[in-house]
Short mmCIF file of C-alpha atoms and ligand atoms in Angstrom, two decimals:
data_model
loop_
_atom_site.label_atom_id
_atom_site.label_comp_id
_atom_site.label_asym_id
_atom_site.label_seq_id
_atom_site.Cartn_x
_atom_site.Cartn_y
_atom_site.Cartn_z
CA UNK A 1 105.45 156.34 79.30
CA UNK A 2 106.54 158.32 76.26
CA UNK A 3 105.22 161.12 74.16
CA UNK A 4 102.04 160.10 71.83
CA UNK A 5 101.41 162.93 69.10
CA UNK A 6 97.31 162.78 68.78
CA UNK A 7 95.41 164.36 65.50
CA UNK A 8 91.79 165.13 65.45
CA UNK A 9 90.16 165.74 62.29
CA UNK A 10 87.05 167.97 61.40
CA UNK A 11 84.72 166.22 62.15
CA UNK A 12 86.02 165.15 65.76
CA UNK A 13 85.74 168.75 66.55
CA UNK A 14 82.76 169.73 64.43
CA UNK A 15 80.92 171.54 67.40
CA UNK A 16 81.75 173.07 70.79
CA UNK A 17 80.44 169.60 72.05
CA UNK A 18 83.32 167.96 69.88
CA UNK A 19 85.51 169.99 71.05
CA UNK A 20 84.77 169.44 75.02
CA UNK A 21 84.67 165.74 74.24
CA UNK A 22 87.91 165.47 72.63
CA UNK A 23 89.57 168.33 75.43
CA UNK A 24 88.84 165.32 77.77
CA UNK A 25 90.16 162.57 75.54
CA UNK A 26 93.71 164.52 75.49
CA UNK A 27 93.71 165.17 79.15
CA UNK A 28 93.40 161.76 79.74
CA UNK A 29 95.98 160.76 78.13
CA UNK A 30 97.99 163.35 79.80
CA UNK A 31 96.87 161.81 83.48
CA UNK A 32 97.89 158.36 82.34
CA UNK A 33 101.37 160.00 82.34
CA UNK A 34 102.50 160.63 78.54
CA UNK A 35 103.11 164.08 77.06
CA UNK A 36 101.44 164.98 74.81
CA UNK A 37 101.04 166.88 71.54
CA UNK A 38 97.74 167.21 69.67
CA UNK A 39 97.46 168.39 65.71
CA UNK A 40 94.24 169.65 65.09
CA UNK A 41 92.48 170.04 61.71
CA UNK A 42 89.55 173.24 60.81
CA UNK A 43 86.36 172.42 62.64
CA UNK A 44 83.42 170.10 60.42
CA UNK A 45 83.34 171.67 57.07
CA UNK A 46 85.24 175.20 57.37
CA UNK A 47 88.13 174.50 55.11
CA UNK A 48 85.84 174.05 52.17
CA UNK A 49 83.15 176.86 53.47
CA UNK A 50 86.36 179.25 53.12
CA UNK A 51 87.11 177.94 49.87
CA UNK A 52 83.77 178.73 49.27
CA UNK A 53 84.57 181.99 50.44
CA UNK A 54 87.02 182.30 48.43
CA UNK A 55 85.60 181.60 45.00
CA UNK A 56 82.72 184.29 45.32
CA UNK A 57 85.49 186.92 45.67
CA UNK A 58 87.44 185.24 42.92
CA UNK A 59 87.40 182.92 40.18
CA UNK A 60 90.13 180.54 40.90
CA UNK A 61 91.79 181.62 44.23
CA UNK A 62 95.22 180.21 44.51
CA UNK A 63 98.76 181.20 45.76
CA UNK A 64 99.91 183.08 49.09
CA UNK A 65 96.51 184.79 50.03
CA UNK A 66 94.08 181.08 49.50
CA UNK A 67 97.01 180.01 51.89
CA UNK A 68 96.42 182.69 54.24
CA UNK A 69 92.97 182.54 54.56
CA UNK A 70 92.63 178.37 55.26
CA UNK A 71 95.26 178.10 57.93
CA UNK A 72 92.64 180.17 59.79
CA UNK A 73 90.69 177.55 59.78
CA UNK A 74 92.96 174.98 61.95
CA UNK A 75 93.57 178.30 64.62
CA UNK A 76 90.47 178.40 65.13
CA UNK A 77 89.92 174.90 66.45
CA UNK A 78 93.61 174.73 68.17
CA UNK A 79 92.85 178.07 70.13
CA UNK A 80 89.51 176.43 70.95
CA UNK A 81 90.62 173.18 71.92
CA UNK A 82 93.57 174.99 74.59
CA UNK A 83 91.16 176.80 75.95
CA UNK A 84 88.52 173.42 76.63
CA UNK A 85 91.92 172.02 78.09
CA UNK A 86 92.40 174.96 80.79
CA UNK A 87 88.86 174.54 81.48
CA UNK A 88 89.77 171.00 82.49
CA UNK A 89 92.53 172.41 84.90
CA UNK A 90 95.17 171.16 82.65
CA UNK A 91 97.96 173.49 81.16
CA UNK A 92 97.70 173.68 77.00
CA UNK A 93 99.40 175.96 74.52
CA UNK A 94 97.67 176.28 71.01
CA UNK A 95 100.94 176.91 68.09
CA UNK A 96 100.19 177.53 64.62
CA UNK A 97 102.53 175.16 61.97
CA UNK A 98 104.88 178.05 61.58
CA UNK A 99 105.36 178.46 65.23
CA UNK A 100 105.55 174.87 66.23
CA UNK A 101 108.74 174.87 63.07
CA UNK A 102 106.77 172.82 60.31
CA UNK A 103 109.12 174.32 57.52
CA UNK A 104 108.33 173.95 53.70
CA UNK A 105 108.57 174.25 50.47
CA UNK A 106 106.95 177.41 48.81
CA UNK A 107 105.00 175.34 46.64
CA UNK A 108 101.42 177.16 47.76
CA UNK A 109 98.51 174.77 48.37
CA UNK A 110 100.58 171.94 48.58
CA UNK A 111 103.72 172.62 50.30
CA UNK A 112 105.79 169.95 50.91
CA UNK A 113 107.47 169.43 54.47
CA UNK A 114 110.94 169.80 54.60
CA UNK A 115 111.93 170.46 58.05
CA UNK A 116 110.62 170.39 61.37
CA UNK A 117 112.29 171.80 63.96
CA UNK A 118 110.23 171.71 66.70
CA UNK A 119 111.66 173.60 69.77
CA UNK A 120 109.11 175.74 71.32
CA UNK A 121 106.86 172.35 71.55
CA UNK A 122 109.51 171.11 73.42
CA UNK A 123 110.06 174.11 75.61
CA UNK A 124 106.10 173.67 76.47
CA UNK A 125 106.41 170.11 76.94
CA UNK A 126 109.31 170.15 79.36
CA UNK A 127 106.72 172.88 81.35
CA UNK A 128 104.14 170.28 81.86
CA UNK A 129 102.16 171.87 79.24
CA UNK A 130 99.83 170.15 76.73
CA UNK A 131 100.48 171.38 72.64
CA UNK A 132 98.02 172.40 70.44
CA UNK A 133 99.63 172.37 66.69
CA UNK A 134 97.46 173.62 63.91
CA UNK A 135 96.92 170.91 61.40
CA UNK A 136 98.00 170.83 57.41
CA UNK A 137 100.15 174.52 57.32
CA UNK A 138 103.72 176.00 57.75
CA UNK A 139 105.52 178.18 56.81
CA UNK A 140 107.99 177.98 53.87
CA UNK A 141 111.95 178.16 54.00
CA UNK A 142 112.97 180.39 51.40
CA UNK A 143 109.77 183.21 51.46
CA UNK A 144 108.92 182.70 55.17
CA UNK A 145 105.37 182.91 53.85
CA UNK A 146 102.86 180.80 55.50
CA UNK A 147 101.75 177.42 53.22
CA UNK A 148 99.41 174.56 53.46
CA UNK A 149 99.89 170.84 52.87
CA UNK A 150 96.93 170.01 50.65
CA UNK A 151 93.64 168.99 51.67
CA UNK A 152 93.49 166.57 54.19
CA UNK A 153 97.31 167.68 55.39
CA UNK A 154 96.87 167.73 59.14
CA UNK A 155 97.79 163.97 58.75
CA UNK A 156 100.77 164.89 57.33
CA UNK A 157 102.06 167.44 59.86
CA UNK A 158 101.03 164.96 62.59
CA UNK A 159 103.20 162.59 61.38
CA UNK A 160 106.24 164.40 60.79
CA UNK A 161 105.57 166.03 64.51
CA UNK A 162 106.01 162.47 65.65
CA UNK A 163 109.09 161.93 64.07
CA UNK A 164 110.71 164.86 65.04
CA UNK A 165 109.76 164.49 68.86
CA UNK A 166 110.64 160.65 68.33
CA UNK A 167 107.15 159.95 69.47
CA UNK A 168 106.28 156.66 70.75
CA UNK A 169 103.01 156.41 68.20
CA UNK A 170 101.08 159.13 66.20
CA UNK A 171 97.29 158.25 66.99
CA UNK A 172 95.24 159.66 63.69
CA UNK A 173 91.46 160.30 65.75
CA UNK A 174 88.99 160.32 62.61
CA UNK A 175 85.57 159.69 62.43
CA UNK A 176 85.05 155.77 61.86
CA UNK A 177 86.69 152.76 64.41
CA UNK A 178 90.01 152.72 61.86
CA UNK A 179 91.24 151.07 58.55
CA UNK A 180 88.20 149.20 56.84
CA UNK A 181 88.85 146.37 54.20
CA UNK A 182 86.42 149.29 52.74
CA UNK A 183 85.15 152.27 52.72
CA UNK A 184 82.09 151.40 55.14
CA UNK A 185 80.05 153.80 53.29
CA UNK A 186 79.78 151.94 50.34
CA UNK A 187 80.44 148.58 52.12
CA UNK A 188 78.13 147.45 55.15
CA UNK A 189 79.77 144.47 55.86
CA UNK A 190 83.52 145.77 55.72
CA UNK A 191 85.62 144.67 58.68
CA UNK A 192 87.81 146.91 60.59
CA UNK A 193 91.62 145.54 60.11
CA UNK A 194 93.33 145.06 63.25
CA UNK A 195 97.06 145.70 61.27
CA UNK A 196 98.46 146.60 58.10
CA UNK A 197 101.54 146.97 56.65
CA UNK A 198 102.86 150.22 55.17
CA UNK A 199 103.03 148.96 52.01
CA UNK A 200 99.51 148.02 51.85
CA UNK A 201 97.94 151.21 53.22
CA UNK A 202 100.31 152.87 50.96
CA UNK A 203 98.51 151.11 48.32
CA UNK A 204 95.13 151.43 49.49
CA UNK A 205 95.96 155.11 50.18
CA UNK A 206 97.32 155.28 46.30
CA UNK A 207 93.90 154.05 45.22
CA UNK A 208 91.39 155.88 46.65
CA UNK A 209 90.91 154.51 50.54
CA UNK A 210 90.88 157.87 52.26
CA UNK A 211 90.80 157.38 55.42
CA UNK A 212 94.49 157.79 55.91
CA UNK A 213 96.54 160.60 52.94
CA UNK A 214 99.41 158.84 50.80
CA UNK A 215 101.95 161.57 51.73
CA UNK A 216 101.65 160.79 55.46
CA UNK A 217 101.70 157.58 55.40
CA UNK A 218 105.02 157.54 53.08
CA UNK A 219 106.24 159.88 55.88
CA UNK A 220 105.25 157.64 58.40
CA UNK A 221 107.32 154.79 56.89
CA UNK A 222 110.48 156.40 55.86
CA UNK A 223 110.85 157.21 59.64
CA UNK A 224 109.13 154.03 60.73
CA UNK A 225 106.23 155.72 62.72
CA UNK A 226 103.79 153.16 63.74
CA UNK A 227 100.11 154.53 63.23
CA UNK A 228 97.30 154.31 64.96
CA UNK A 229 93.85 155.12 63.14
CA UNK A 230 91.30 155.32 65.99
CA UNK A 231 87.30 157.07 66.36
CA UNK A 232 87.24 159.82 68.61
CA UNK A 233 83.61 159.07 69.39
CA UNK A 234 84.36 155.60 70.92
CA UNK A 235 87.14 153.57 73.19
CA UNK A 236 87.28 151.05 71.10
CA UNK A 237 91.47 149.87 69.25
CA UNK A 238 91.48 150.71 66.18
CA UNK A 239 94.04 149.59 63.35
CA UNK A 240 97.69 149.82 63.63
CA UNK A 241 99.89 150.98 60.38
CA UNK A 242 103.31 149.98 60.86
CA UNK A 243 106.48 148.08 59.32
CA UNK A 244 105.48 144.53 61.90
CA UNK A 245 102.74 142.87 62.50
CA UNK A 246 101.26 144.06 66.69
CA UNK A 247 100.55 141.26 68.97
CA UNK A 248 96.61 141.59 70.57
CA UNK A 249 96.82 140.32 73.45
CA UNK A 250 98.95 136.87 73.67
CA UNK A 251 98.54 136.12 69.97
CA UNK A 252 100.35 137.80 66.75
CA UNK A 253 98.11 139.44 63.95
CA UNK A 254 98.84 137.83 61.32
CA UNK A 255 99.14 139.14 57.95
CA UNK A 256 96.23 138.97 55.79
CA UNK A 257 96.74 137.77 51.96
CA UNK A 258 94.27 140.12 50.83
CA UNK A 259 94.28 143.78 52.73
CA UNK A 260 91.32 144.95 51.20
CA UNK A 261 89.12 146.69 48.35
CA UNK A 262 89.57 150.40 47.53
CA UNK A 263 87.47 152.80 44.67
CA UNK A 264 88.33 156.16 43.64
CA UNK A 265 85.52 158.44 41.25
CA UNK A 266 87.45 160.97 41.18
CA UNK A 267 89.63 160.28 37.96
CA UNK A 268 88.50 160.76 34.32
CA UNK A 269 90.33 159.26 31.32
CA UNK A 270 91.75 161.05 28.09
CA UNK A 271 91.52 158.89 24.88
CA UNK A 272 94.24 160.11 22.36
CA UNK A 273 92.15 158.46 18.75
CA UNK A 274 94.41 157.75 16.23
CA UNK A 275 98.13 158.11 16.61
CA UNK A 276 100.85 156.85 14.66
CA UNK A 277 101.65 153.57 15.69
CA UNK A 278 105.71 154.27 15.20
CA UNK A 279 108.46 155.04 17.78
CA UNK A 280 108.58 157.94 20.06
CA UNK A 281 104.59 158.80 19.72
CA UNK A 282 103.62 157.90 23.61
CA UNK A 283 106.93 159.64 24.80
CA UNK A 284 105.45 163.23 22.80
CA UNK A 285 102.26 162.63 24.54
CA UNK A 286 103.58 162.09 28.20
CA UNK A 287 105.86 164.65 27.42
CA UNK A 288 103.16 167.29 26.75
CA UNK A 289 101.22 166.12 30.16
CA UNK A 290 104.38 166.41 31.62
CA UNK A 291 105.04 169.57 30.95
CA UNK A 292 101.53 170.86 31.77
CA UNK A 293 102.42 169.48 35.73
CA UNK A 294 99.95 166.70 35.36
CA UNK A 295 100.02 163.44 36.98
CA UNK A 296 98.63 160.44 35.35
CA UNK A 297 97.51 156.81 36.69
CA UNK A 298 96.63 154.22 34.24
CA UNK A 299 98.19 154.16 31.01
CA UNK A 300 96.72 151.60 28.13
CA UNK A 301 97.77 151.13 24.17
CA UNK A 302 95.75 148.87 21.78
CA UNK A 303 97.72 147.40 19.43
CA UNK A 304 96.85 149.23 15.77
CA UNK A 305 94.49 148.14 13.32
CA UNK A 306 96.64 147.06 10.35
CA UNK A 307 94.93 148.77 7.68
CA UNK A 308 95.21 152.29 8.93
CA UNK A 309 98.53 152.09 11.48
CA UNK A 310 97.02 153.92 13.44
CA UNK A 311 96.46 153.35 17.57
CA UNK A 312 94.53 154.30 20.75
CA UNK A 313 96.29 155.65 23.89
CA UNK A 314 94.15 156.12 26.91
CA UNK A 315 95.37 157.24 30.26
CA UNK A 316 93.76 158.50 33.26
CA UNK A 317 94.57 161.38 35.47
CA UNK A 318 92.83 163.28 38.24
CA UNK A 319 89.15 164.78 36.73
CA UNK A 320 90.27 167.94 38.29
CA UNK A 321 93.02 168.05 35.50
CA UNK A 322 90.92 166.87 32.99
CA UNK A 323 90.34 170.58 30.95
CA UNK A 324 94.38 171.35 31.48
CA UNK A 325 94.94 167.71 29.64
CA UNK A 326 92.92 168.49 26.50
CA UNK A 327 94.31 171.59 26.30
CA UNK A 328 97.92 170.73 26.66
CA UNK A 329 97.48 167.79 23.73
CA UNK A 330 95.11 169.89 21.68
CA UNK A 331 97.76 172.89 21.59
CA UNK A 332 100.25 170.25 20.29
CA UNK A 333 98.52 168.36 18.25
CA UNK A 334 100.09 169.12 15.23
CA UNK A 335 103.28 168.12 16.83
CA UNK A 336 101.81 164.77 18.20
CA UNK A 337 100.03 164.03 15.21
CA UNK A 338 96.12 162.24 16.22
CA UNK A 339 92.88 162.53 14.60
CA UNK A 340 90.70 163.44 18.33
CA UNK A 341 90.40 163.33 21.93
CA UNK A 342 87.72 161.69 24.37
CA UNK A 343 87.16 162.38 27.57
CA UNK A 344 84.99 160.25 29.78
CA UNK A 345 84.54 161.70 33.81
CA UNK A 346 81.87 159.07 34.19
CA UNK A 347 84.73 155.94 35.18
CA UNK A 348 85.54 154.87 38.49
CA UNK A 349 88.15 152.37 39.69
CA UNK A 350 88.33 149.58 41.58
CA UNK A 351 91.63 148.33 43.48
CA UNK A 352 91.95 144.57 45.04
CA UNK A 353 94.93 145.68 47.58
CA UNK A 354 97.22 142.96 49.36
CA UNK A 355 101.12 141.35 49.40
CA UNK A 356 99.44 137.89 49.66
CA UNK A 357 98.77 138.15 46.28
CA UNK A 358 102.68 137.87 45.11
CA UNK A 359 101.96 133.79 46.57
CA UNK A 360 98.57 133.03 45.87
CA UNK A 361 98.07 131.99 42.46
CA UNK A 362 94.53 132.92 41.07
CA UNK A 363 93.85 135.79 43.01
CA UNK A 364 93.65 137.62 39.67
CA UNK A 365 91.04 135.47 38.35
CA UNK A 366 89.26 135.15 41.40
CA UNK A 367 88.58 139.10 41.10
CA UNK A 368 87.31 139.26 37.36
CA UNK A 369 85.34 136.56 37.88
CA UNK A 370 83.67 138.42 40.61
CA UNK A 371 82.92 141.81 38.12
CA UNK A 372 81.87 139.09 35.34
CA UNK A 373 79.23 137.22 37.96
CA UNK A 374 78.06 141.32 38.95
CA UNK A 375 78.38 142.16 35.34
CA UNK A 376 80.45 144.87 35.32
CA UNK A 377 82.52 145.85 32.32
CA UNK A 378 86.39 146.24 32.10
CA UNK A 379 87.73 149.14 30.05
CA UNK A 380 91.21 149.12 31.90
CA UNK A 381 93.67 147.16 33.87
CA UNK A 382 96.76 147.86 35.95
CA UNK A 383 98.67 145.98 38.22
CA UNK A 384 101.39 146.11 41.03
CA UNK A 385 102.87 143.13 42.58
CA UNK A 386 100.04 143.64 45.56
CA UNK A 387 97.54 145.44 43.64
CA UNK A 388 94.93 144.53 40.57
CA UNK A 389 93.07 147.87 40.05
CA UNK A 390 90.59 147.71 37.12
CA UNK A 391 88.69 151.29 35.34
CA UNK A 392 84.77 150.56 35.07
CA UNK A 393 81.27 152.82 34.70
CA UNK A 394 81.45 154.90 37.49
CA UNK A 395 77.34 153.74 37.62
CA UNK A 396 78.93 150.35 38.84
CA UNK A 397 81.36 150.85 41.35
CA UNK A 398 79.87 150.24 44.40
CA UNK A 399 78.38 147.36 42.74
CA UNK A 400 81.97 146.35 41.83
CA UNK A 401 82.99 146.63 45.18
CA UNK A 402 80.53 145.23 47.34
CA UNK A 403 80.72 141.79 45.26
CA UNK A 404 84.38 142.31 45.22
CA UNK A 405 84.53 141.96 48.66
CA UNK A 406 82.33 139.27 48.89
CA UNK A 407 83.86 137.02 46.58
CA UNK A 408 87.28 137.01 48.89
CA UNK A 409 85.25 136.30 51.96
CA UNK A 410 86.58 139.91 53.45
CA UNK A 411 82.72 140.28 54.53
CA UNK A 412 82.43 140.36 58.35
CA UNK A 413 79.08 138.59 60.25
CA UNK A 414 77.92 141.60 61.83
CA UNK A 415 77.43 145.40 60.36
CA UNK A 416 80.46 146.29 62.64
CA UNK A 417 81.44 149.88 60.63
CA UNK A 418 80.10 152.40 61.98
CA UNK A 419 80.35 156.28 60.55
CA UNK A 420 80.15 158.33 63.79
CA UNK A 421 80.27 161.81 61.81
CA UNK A 422 81.15 163.65 59.09
CA UNK A 423 79.52 165.15 56.23
CA UNK A 424 81.65 163.26 53.89
CA UNK A 425 82.00 166.65 51.78
N1 LIG B 501 91.06 171.42 57.12
C1 LIG B 501 91.71 170.69 56.21
C2 LIG B 501 91.35 170.20 54.95
O1 LIG B 501 90.06 169.68 55.44
C3 LIG B 501 93.33 169.88 56.33
C4 LIG B 501 92.21 169.05 57.16
O2 LIG B 501 91.65 168.09 57.54
O3 LIG B 501 93.22 167.73 57.08
O4 LIG B 501 91.37 169.75 53.70
MG1 LIG B 502 89.00 168.36 56.96
#
């Protein structure tokens, strides 16, 4: 019996009852002979509440003190969980990210893990303890300041510890039974996926699926750590994310042609109107955006009208970066040379993901037919080898996701998707 890392999200430990329920599960794993390392998120909506509080004392909280504040959420849950386990007659010790050896760069609020030195965790395990680690946090290598890994970062903590401790599996416990073929909050007939490759999971995460963080899947793929996403509210098998298909009973789970449909309404669209159609224009525009440290997603350039020699360039980016992008472009207006800017935050993105589309002609046509049958207008299109994405009106997204999900035969016969907890905040 090897070492397992279990991660419990905020909705699994939302209150004292939740903490006691989770403690029992952890003790079960220990009784089954595993060495158990647990990564825990802040209780319920604690992180959001701490952010609200910070915004009341400072308009744009950021940096060192903001991280110091946010990491308090995970400290509360880790200590309570250790107490609950002790109360069940088992030994447990809690550790902050820093104590667990999670070393990061010094970019506050979205630090990257650069090393994990889990000496204290090993010792705690060797002494027969269950080790509880605060997720989403670390300590910067140079300044020794406390950092956070960005929202939802506990998943990354779990996978990083699993890699450093050479764990058998990283179990991610959440408030749904696994990864579904679409967001079960939108598609009642979404199906649970038994197995999905790292590649398809990465595309789903990049396309707005929130069940696993992109950075966490990236990390798991790099170190080849199998992830088992499952619910802490049920005893069901969840979804395995790994490099090779798993076996279930005596049958091998097959690679699906289409893994799922993801959607994202967190982006906005910027259109630069009246750009001279000559070499170097796109370079200046996107250099301006890059210098403002903004990540963009899709790009579309239209053909120029022959009479004017002017063209429009549109791109999408996180809504939260919209203001910054507009300001940066306005400031450089004479350098770039354009007529005006248009900003639209009422857009949504729908993506179809699956390695099978490489070898199955017609997937693209079926996708567009489904959207057209649903009366959904398409504004932008982008593709990769294993994904097609379109931008539509935000209001059309739910309908479009359901239409595409049905068209590709992904609907389950029963309503198997259960959302057990969480306020979705
Ligand atoms: N508590 C943090 C958040 O809400 C980290 C996490 O949940 O993974 O973003
Ligand atoms: Mg959380």
